[in-house]
Short mmCIF file of C-alpha atoms in Angstrom, two decimals:
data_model
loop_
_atom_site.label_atom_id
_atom_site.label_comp_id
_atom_site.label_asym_id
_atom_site.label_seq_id
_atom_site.Cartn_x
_atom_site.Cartn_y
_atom_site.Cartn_z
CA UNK V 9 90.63 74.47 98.46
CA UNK V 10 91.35 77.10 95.96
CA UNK V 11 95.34 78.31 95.38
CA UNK V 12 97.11 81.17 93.74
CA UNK V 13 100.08 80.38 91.31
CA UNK V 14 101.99 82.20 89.21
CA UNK V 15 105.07 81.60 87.46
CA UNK V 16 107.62 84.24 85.80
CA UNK V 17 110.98 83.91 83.85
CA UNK V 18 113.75 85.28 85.68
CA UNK V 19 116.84 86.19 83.93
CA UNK V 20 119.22 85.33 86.86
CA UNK V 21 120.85 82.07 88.42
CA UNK V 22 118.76 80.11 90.49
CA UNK V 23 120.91 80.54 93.37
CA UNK V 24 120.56 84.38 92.93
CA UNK V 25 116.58 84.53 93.03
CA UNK V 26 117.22 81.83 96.16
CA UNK V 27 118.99 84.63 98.18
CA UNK V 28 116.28 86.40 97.45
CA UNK V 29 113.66 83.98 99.49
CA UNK V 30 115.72 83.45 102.43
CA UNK V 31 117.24 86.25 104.18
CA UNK V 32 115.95 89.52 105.67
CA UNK V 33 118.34 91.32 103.08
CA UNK V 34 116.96 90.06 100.03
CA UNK V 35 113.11 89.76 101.67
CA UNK V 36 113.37 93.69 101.79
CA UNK V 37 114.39 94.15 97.90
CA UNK V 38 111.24 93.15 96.50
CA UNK V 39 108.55 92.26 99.54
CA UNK V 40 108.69 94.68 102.98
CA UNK V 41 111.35 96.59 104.36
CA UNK V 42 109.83 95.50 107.34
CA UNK V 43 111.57 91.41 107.42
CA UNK V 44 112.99 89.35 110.06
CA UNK V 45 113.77 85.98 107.89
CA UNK V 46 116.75 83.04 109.01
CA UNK V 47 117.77 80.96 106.42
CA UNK V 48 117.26 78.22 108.46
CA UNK V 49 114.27 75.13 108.82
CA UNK V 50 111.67 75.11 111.35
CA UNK V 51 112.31 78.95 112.35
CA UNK V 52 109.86 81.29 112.30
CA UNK V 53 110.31 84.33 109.75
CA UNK V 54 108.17 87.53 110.45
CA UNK V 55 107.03 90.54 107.45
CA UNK V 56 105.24 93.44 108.62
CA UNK V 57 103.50 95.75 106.96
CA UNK V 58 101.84 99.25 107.77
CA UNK V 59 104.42 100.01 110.83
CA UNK V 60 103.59 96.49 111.80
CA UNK V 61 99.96 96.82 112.28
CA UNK V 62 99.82 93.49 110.15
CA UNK V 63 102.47 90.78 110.73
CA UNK V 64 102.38 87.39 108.41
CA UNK V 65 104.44 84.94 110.79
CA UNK V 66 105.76 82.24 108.55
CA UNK V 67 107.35 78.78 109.42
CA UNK V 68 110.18 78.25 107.19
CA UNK V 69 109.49 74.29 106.11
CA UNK V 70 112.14 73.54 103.58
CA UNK V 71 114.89 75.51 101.77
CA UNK V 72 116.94 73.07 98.95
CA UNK V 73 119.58 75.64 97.95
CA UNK V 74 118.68 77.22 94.31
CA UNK V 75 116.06 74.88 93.95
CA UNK V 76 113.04 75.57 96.34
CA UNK V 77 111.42 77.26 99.57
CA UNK V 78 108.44 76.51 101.46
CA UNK V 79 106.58 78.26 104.59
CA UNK V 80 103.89 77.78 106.31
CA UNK V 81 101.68 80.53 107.84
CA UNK V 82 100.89 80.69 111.21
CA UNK V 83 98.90 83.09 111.49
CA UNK V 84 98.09 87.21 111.42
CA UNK V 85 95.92 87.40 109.38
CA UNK V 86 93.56 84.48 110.14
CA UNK V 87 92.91 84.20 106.13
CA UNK V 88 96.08 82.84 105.78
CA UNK V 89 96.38 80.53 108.61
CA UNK V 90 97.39 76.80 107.91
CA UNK V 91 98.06 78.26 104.27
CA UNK V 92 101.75 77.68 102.56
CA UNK V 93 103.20 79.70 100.24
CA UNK V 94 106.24 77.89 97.65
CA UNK V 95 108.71 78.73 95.21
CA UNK V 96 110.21 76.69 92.82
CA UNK V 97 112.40 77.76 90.77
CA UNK V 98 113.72 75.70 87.77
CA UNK V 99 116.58 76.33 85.52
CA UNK V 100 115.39 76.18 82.16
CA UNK V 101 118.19 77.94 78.66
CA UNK V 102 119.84 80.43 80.79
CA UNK V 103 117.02 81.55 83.30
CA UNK V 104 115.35 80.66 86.37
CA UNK V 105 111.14 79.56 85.69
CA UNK V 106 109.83 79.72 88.98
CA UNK V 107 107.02 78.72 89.68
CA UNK V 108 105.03 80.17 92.68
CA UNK V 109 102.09 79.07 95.06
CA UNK V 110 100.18 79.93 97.99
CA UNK V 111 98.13 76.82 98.44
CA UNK V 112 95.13 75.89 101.09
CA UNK V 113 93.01 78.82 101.12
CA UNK V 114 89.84 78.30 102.77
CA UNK V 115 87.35 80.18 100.17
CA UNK V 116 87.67 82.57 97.46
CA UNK V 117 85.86 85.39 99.53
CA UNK V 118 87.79 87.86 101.61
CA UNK V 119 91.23 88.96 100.58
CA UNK V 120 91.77 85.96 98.26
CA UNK V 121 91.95 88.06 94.87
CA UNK V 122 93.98 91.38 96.50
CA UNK V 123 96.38 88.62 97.40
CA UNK V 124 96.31 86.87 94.28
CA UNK V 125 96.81 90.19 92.78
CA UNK V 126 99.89 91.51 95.37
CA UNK V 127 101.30 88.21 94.66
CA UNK V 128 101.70 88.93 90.87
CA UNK V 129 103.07 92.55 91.60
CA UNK V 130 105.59 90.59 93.70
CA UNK V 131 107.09 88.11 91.73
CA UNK V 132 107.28 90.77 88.68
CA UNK V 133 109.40 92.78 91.96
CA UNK V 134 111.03 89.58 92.86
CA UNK V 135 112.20 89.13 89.12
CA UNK V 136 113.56 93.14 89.27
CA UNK V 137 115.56 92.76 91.65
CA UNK V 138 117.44 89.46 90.74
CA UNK V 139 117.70 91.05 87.45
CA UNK V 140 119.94 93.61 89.56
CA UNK V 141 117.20 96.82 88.83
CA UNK V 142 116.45 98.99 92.19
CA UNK V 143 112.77 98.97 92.58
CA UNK V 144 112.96 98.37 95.91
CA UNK V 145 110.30 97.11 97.80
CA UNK V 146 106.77 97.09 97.30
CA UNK V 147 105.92 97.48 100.84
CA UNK V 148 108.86 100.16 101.83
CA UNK V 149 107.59 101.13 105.36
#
């Protein structure tokens, strides 16, 4: 099954790129305004896109404060179903290395390389924000 990963350098504390991962405020600096995210196990966290005509429904599988997050998608869109997305994030001199996946995609065909491609415009967005600029998100509404 073919994965995307990434990884970045984040000039930040890992607890402050953490926030970033598991709460609606943070979700909505560098993802989609449009986030409904508890930091809490086994709920269910929602991002919508395009006035909600898409919604990625994610099960929130493990959170280890400053250290790593994991969901699992449920569903809408049907590409991603079964898939799970994780960051890891590392201390490493002064700055967070996170590493990032979104493993268990069925094929490469469809929307696997526009997602592999969104994801790296993310976690350059992610990084932005816990570096404390104000790009905002890059799905505002």
């Amino acid at each position: 099954m073919p994965n995307i990963l990434h990884q970045i350098k984040i000039n930040a504390t890992p607890e402050q790129v953490f926030d970033l991962l598991v709460s609606s405020e943070g979700i909505r600096r560098w993802w989609t305004h449009d986030a409904q995210v508890e930091p809490i196990e086994g709920s269910v966290a929602e991002f919508g896109f395009n006035d909600r005509a898409t919604v990625f429904r994610m099960r929130v599988d493990e959170l280890v404060a400053g250290r790593r997050v994991k969901w699992t998608c449920l569903g809408d869109p049907e590409e991603w179903e079964g898939t799970e997305v994780e960051f890891h994030l590392s201390p490493d001199e002064g700055v967070v290395d996170l590493h990032f996946a979104h493993r268990g995609w069925r094929s490469m065909a469809g929307d696997y390389a526009a997602c592999n491609t969104t994801w790296g415009a993310l976690m350059h967005r992610l990084k932005a924000a816990a570096e404390g600029q104000t790009r905002g998100p890059l799905f505002p509404l």
